[in-house]
Short mmCIF file of C-alpha atoms in Angstrom, two decimals:
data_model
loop_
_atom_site.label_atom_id
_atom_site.label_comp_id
_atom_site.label_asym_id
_atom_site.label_seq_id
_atom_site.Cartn_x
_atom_site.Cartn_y
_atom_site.Cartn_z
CA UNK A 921 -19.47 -57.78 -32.63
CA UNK A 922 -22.19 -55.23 -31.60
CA UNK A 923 -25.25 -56.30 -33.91
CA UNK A 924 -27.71 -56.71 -31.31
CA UNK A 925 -26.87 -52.74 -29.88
CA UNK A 926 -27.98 -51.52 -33.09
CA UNK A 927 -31.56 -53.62 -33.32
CA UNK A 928 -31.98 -52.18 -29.74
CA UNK A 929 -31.53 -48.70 -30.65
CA UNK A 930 -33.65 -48.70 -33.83
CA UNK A 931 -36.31 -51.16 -31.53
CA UNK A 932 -36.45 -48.11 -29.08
CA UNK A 933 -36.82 -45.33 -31.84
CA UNK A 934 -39.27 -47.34 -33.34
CA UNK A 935 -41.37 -48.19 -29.80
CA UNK A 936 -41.54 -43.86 -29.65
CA UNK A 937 -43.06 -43.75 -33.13
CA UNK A 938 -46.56 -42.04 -33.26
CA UNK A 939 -48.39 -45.10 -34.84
CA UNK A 940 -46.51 -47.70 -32.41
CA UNK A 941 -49.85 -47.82 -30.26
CA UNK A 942 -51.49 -49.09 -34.07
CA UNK A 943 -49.00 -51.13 -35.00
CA UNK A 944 -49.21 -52.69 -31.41
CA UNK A 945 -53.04 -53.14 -31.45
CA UNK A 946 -52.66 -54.90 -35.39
CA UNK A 947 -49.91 -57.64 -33.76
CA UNK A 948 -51.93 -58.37 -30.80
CA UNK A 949 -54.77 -58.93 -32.87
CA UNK A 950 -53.22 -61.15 -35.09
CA UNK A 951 -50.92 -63.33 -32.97
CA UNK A 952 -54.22 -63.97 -31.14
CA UNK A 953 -55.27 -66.22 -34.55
CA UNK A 954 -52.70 -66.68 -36.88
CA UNK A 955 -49.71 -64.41 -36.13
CA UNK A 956 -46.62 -66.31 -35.22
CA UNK A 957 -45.11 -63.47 -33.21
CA UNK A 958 -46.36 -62.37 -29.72
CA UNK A 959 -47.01 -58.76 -29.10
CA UNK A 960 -44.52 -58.87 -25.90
CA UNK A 961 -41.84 -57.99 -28.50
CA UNK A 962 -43.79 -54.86 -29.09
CA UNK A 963 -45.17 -54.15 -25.95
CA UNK A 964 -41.94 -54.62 -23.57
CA UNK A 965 -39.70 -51.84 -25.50
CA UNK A 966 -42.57 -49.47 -25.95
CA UNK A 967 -43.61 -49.48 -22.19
CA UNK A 968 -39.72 -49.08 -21.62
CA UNK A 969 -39.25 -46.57 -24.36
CA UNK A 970 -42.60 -44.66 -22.63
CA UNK A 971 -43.80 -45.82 -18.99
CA UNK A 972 -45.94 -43.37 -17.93
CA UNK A 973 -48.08 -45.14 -21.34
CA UNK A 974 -47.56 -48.49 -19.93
CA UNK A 975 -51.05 -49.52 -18.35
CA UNK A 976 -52.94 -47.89 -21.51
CA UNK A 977 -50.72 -50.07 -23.65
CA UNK A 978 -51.35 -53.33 -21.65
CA UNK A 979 -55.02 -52.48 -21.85
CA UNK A 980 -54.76 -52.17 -25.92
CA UNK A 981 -52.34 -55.41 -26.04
CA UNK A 982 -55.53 -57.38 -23.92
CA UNK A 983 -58.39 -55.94 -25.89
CA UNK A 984 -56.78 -56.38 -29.55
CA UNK A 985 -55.60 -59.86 -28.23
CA UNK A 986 -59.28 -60.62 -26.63
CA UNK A 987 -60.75 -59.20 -30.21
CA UNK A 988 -58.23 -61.24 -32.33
CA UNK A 989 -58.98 -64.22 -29.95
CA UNK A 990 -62.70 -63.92 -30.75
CA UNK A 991 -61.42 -64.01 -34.71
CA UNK A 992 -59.62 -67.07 -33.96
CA UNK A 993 -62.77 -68.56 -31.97
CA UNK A 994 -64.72 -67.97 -34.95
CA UNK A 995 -62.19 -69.58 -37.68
CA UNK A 996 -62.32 -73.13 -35.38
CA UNK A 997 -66.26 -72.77 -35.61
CA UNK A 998 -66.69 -72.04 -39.19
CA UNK A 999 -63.78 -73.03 -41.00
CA UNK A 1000 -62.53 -75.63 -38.87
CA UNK A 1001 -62.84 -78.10 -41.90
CA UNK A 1002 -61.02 -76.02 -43.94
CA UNK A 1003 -58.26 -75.08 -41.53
CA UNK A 1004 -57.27 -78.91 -40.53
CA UNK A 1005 -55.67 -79.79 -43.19
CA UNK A 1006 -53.00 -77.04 -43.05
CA UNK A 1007 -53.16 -77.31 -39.26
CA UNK A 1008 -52.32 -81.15 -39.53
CA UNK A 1009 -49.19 -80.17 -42.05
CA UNK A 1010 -48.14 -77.15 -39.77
CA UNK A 1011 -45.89 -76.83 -36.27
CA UNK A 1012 -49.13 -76.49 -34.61
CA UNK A 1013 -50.38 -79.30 -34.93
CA UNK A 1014 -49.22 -81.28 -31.82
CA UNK A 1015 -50.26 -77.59 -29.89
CA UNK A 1016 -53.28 -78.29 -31.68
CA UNK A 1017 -54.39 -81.35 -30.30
CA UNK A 1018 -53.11 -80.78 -26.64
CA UNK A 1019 -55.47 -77.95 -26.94
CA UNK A 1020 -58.15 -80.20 -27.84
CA UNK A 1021 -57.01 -82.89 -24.97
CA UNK A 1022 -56.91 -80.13 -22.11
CA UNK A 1023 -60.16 -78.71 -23.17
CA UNK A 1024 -61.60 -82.28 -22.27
CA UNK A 1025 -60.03 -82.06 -19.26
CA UNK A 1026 -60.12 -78.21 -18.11
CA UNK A 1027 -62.74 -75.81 -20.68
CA UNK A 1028 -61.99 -72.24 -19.01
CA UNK A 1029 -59.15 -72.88 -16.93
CA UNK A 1030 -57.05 -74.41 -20.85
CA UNK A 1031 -58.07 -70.94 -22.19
CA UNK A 1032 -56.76 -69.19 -18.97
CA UNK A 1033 -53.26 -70.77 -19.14
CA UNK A 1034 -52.78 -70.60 -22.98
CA UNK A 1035 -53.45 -66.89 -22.38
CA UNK A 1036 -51.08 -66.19 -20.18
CA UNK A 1037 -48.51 -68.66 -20.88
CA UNK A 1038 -46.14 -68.82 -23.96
CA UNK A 1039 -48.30 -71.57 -25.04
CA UNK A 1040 -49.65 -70.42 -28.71
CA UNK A 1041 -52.65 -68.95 -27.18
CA UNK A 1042 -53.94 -69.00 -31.33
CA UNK A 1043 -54.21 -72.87 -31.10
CA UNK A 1044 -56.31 -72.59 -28.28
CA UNK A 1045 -58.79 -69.88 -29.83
CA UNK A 1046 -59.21 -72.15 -32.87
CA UNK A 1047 -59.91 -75.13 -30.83
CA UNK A 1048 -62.14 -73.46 -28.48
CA UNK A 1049 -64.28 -72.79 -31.39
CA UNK A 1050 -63.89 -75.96 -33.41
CA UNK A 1051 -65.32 -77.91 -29.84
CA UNK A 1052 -67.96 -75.01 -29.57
CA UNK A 1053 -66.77 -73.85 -26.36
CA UNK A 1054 -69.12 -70.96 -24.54
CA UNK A 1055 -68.44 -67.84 -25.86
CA UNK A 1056 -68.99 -65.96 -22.17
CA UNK A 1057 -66.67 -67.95 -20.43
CA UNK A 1058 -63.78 -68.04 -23.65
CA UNK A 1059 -63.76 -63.84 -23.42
CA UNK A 1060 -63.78 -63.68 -19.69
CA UNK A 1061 -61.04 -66.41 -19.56
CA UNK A 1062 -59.31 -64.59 -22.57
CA UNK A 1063 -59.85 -61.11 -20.82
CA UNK A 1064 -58.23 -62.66 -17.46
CA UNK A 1065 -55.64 -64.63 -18.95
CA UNK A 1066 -54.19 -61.79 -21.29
CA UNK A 1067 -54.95 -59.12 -19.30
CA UNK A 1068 -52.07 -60.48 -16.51
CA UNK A 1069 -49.89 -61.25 -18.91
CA UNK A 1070 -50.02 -58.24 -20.62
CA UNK A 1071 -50.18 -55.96 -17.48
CA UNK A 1072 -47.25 -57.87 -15.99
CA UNK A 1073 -44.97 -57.32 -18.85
CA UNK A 1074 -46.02 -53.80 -18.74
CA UNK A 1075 -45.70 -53.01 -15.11
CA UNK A 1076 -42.07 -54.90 -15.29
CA UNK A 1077 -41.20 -52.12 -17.75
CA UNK A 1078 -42.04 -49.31 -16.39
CA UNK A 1079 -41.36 -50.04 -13.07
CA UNK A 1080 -37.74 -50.42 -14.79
CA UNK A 1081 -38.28 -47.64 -16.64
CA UNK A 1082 -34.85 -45.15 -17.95
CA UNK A 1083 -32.71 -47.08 -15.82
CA UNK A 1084 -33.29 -50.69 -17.42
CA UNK A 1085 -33.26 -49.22 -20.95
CA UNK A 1086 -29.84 -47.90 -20.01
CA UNK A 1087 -28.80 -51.37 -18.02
CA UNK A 1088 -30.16 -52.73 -21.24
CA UNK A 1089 -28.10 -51.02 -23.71
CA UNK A 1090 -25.01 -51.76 -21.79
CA UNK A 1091 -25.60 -55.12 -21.99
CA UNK A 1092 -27.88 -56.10 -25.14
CA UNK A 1093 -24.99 -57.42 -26.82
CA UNK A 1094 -23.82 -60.05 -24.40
CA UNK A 1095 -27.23 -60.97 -24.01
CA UNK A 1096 -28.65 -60.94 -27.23
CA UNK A 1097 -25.17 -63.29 -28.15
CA UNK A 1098 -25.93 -65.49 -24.80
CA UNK A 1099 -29.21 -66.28 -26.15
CA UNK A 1100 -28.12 -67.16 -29.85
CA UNK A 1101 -25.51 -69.46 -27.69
CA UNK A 1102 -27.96 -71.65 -25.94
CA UNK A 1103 -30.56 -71.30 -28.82
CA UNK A 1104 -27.62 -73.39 -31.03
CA UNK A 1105 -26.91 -75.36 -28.10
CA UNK A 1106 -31.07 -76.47 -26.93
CA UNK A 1107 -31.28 -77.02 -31.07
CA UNK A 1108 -27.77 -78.99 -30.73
CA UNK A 1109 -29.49 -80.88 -28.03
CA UNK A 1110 -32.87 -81.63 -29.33
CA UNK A 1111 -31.63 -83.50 -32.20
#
């Protein structure tokens, strides 16, 4: 069944579209505070799609992400109070509080990790403005730890450039099958 070729081909067509680069910079933002989706899924196929726009794209990912980090700094030191209660009820919540336990232990270097990590970087903004964290070191920790995630994807992609989209499309299918396959199976295991 080719299902996944199709999303590929419409994913590329839609990573050449003229407002991608907006779209882009409005998900990075987001994610960065209350987005569940990370901007990789935008940035990898459009720095495929176009590589010689790869490092400009990175740099937009890391400053919408930095700037929607900042929004997420500010909603733990305003509305913290208003947020717990749908933190405490949500998925986040045990992110949540091992964001609060490694900024006891770690400050900058828990900001640096959720940035570049899959960790949900979002918890960690919130938190480091619920605990009050210093703003100076939260952006340059943000702006380090998102910047070499970003940039890696990035430079992975264009450095694979036409011939991975094409190794890509050859193969999406069997991967994009392989991955439902041990998605059931981790979920299988888990419970």
């Amino acid at each position: 069944m080719r299902l996944f070729s199709s999303l590929y081909r419409r994913t590329m067509v839609w990573s050449r579209h003229p407002h991608a680069p907006w779209y882009l910079g409005g998900m990075s933002f987001a994610e960065s505070s209350f987005f569940p989706i990370p901007p990789d899924v935008m940035l990898a196929p459009m720095c495929l799609a176009q590589p010689r726009l790869a490092w400009r794209l990175a740099l937009l990912t890391t400053l919408a992400s930095v700037a929607g980090g900042l929004f997420g700094y500010g909603i733990g030191y305003f509305a913290i109070d208003a947020v717990l209660p749908w933190l405490h009820e949500s998925r986040y919540w045990l992110a949540y509080r091992t964001a609060v336990e490694w900024f006891g232990l770690w400050g900058f270097w828990a900001v640096f990790i959720a940035g570049f990590s899959p960790i949900p970087y979002k918890v960690f903004t919130i938190a480091a403005g619920a605990l009050s964290m210093a703003l100076l070191p939260f952006v340059v920790a943000s702006l380090i730890g998102r910047g070499a995630r970003f940039f890696l994807v990035a430079g992975l992609m264009a450095w694979g450039g036409a011939r991975m989209e094409a190794a890509l499309h050859r193969y999406i299918d069997r991967l994009g099958w392989a991955t439902v396959a041990l998605l059931a199976l981790a979920l299988l295991a888990y419970r």
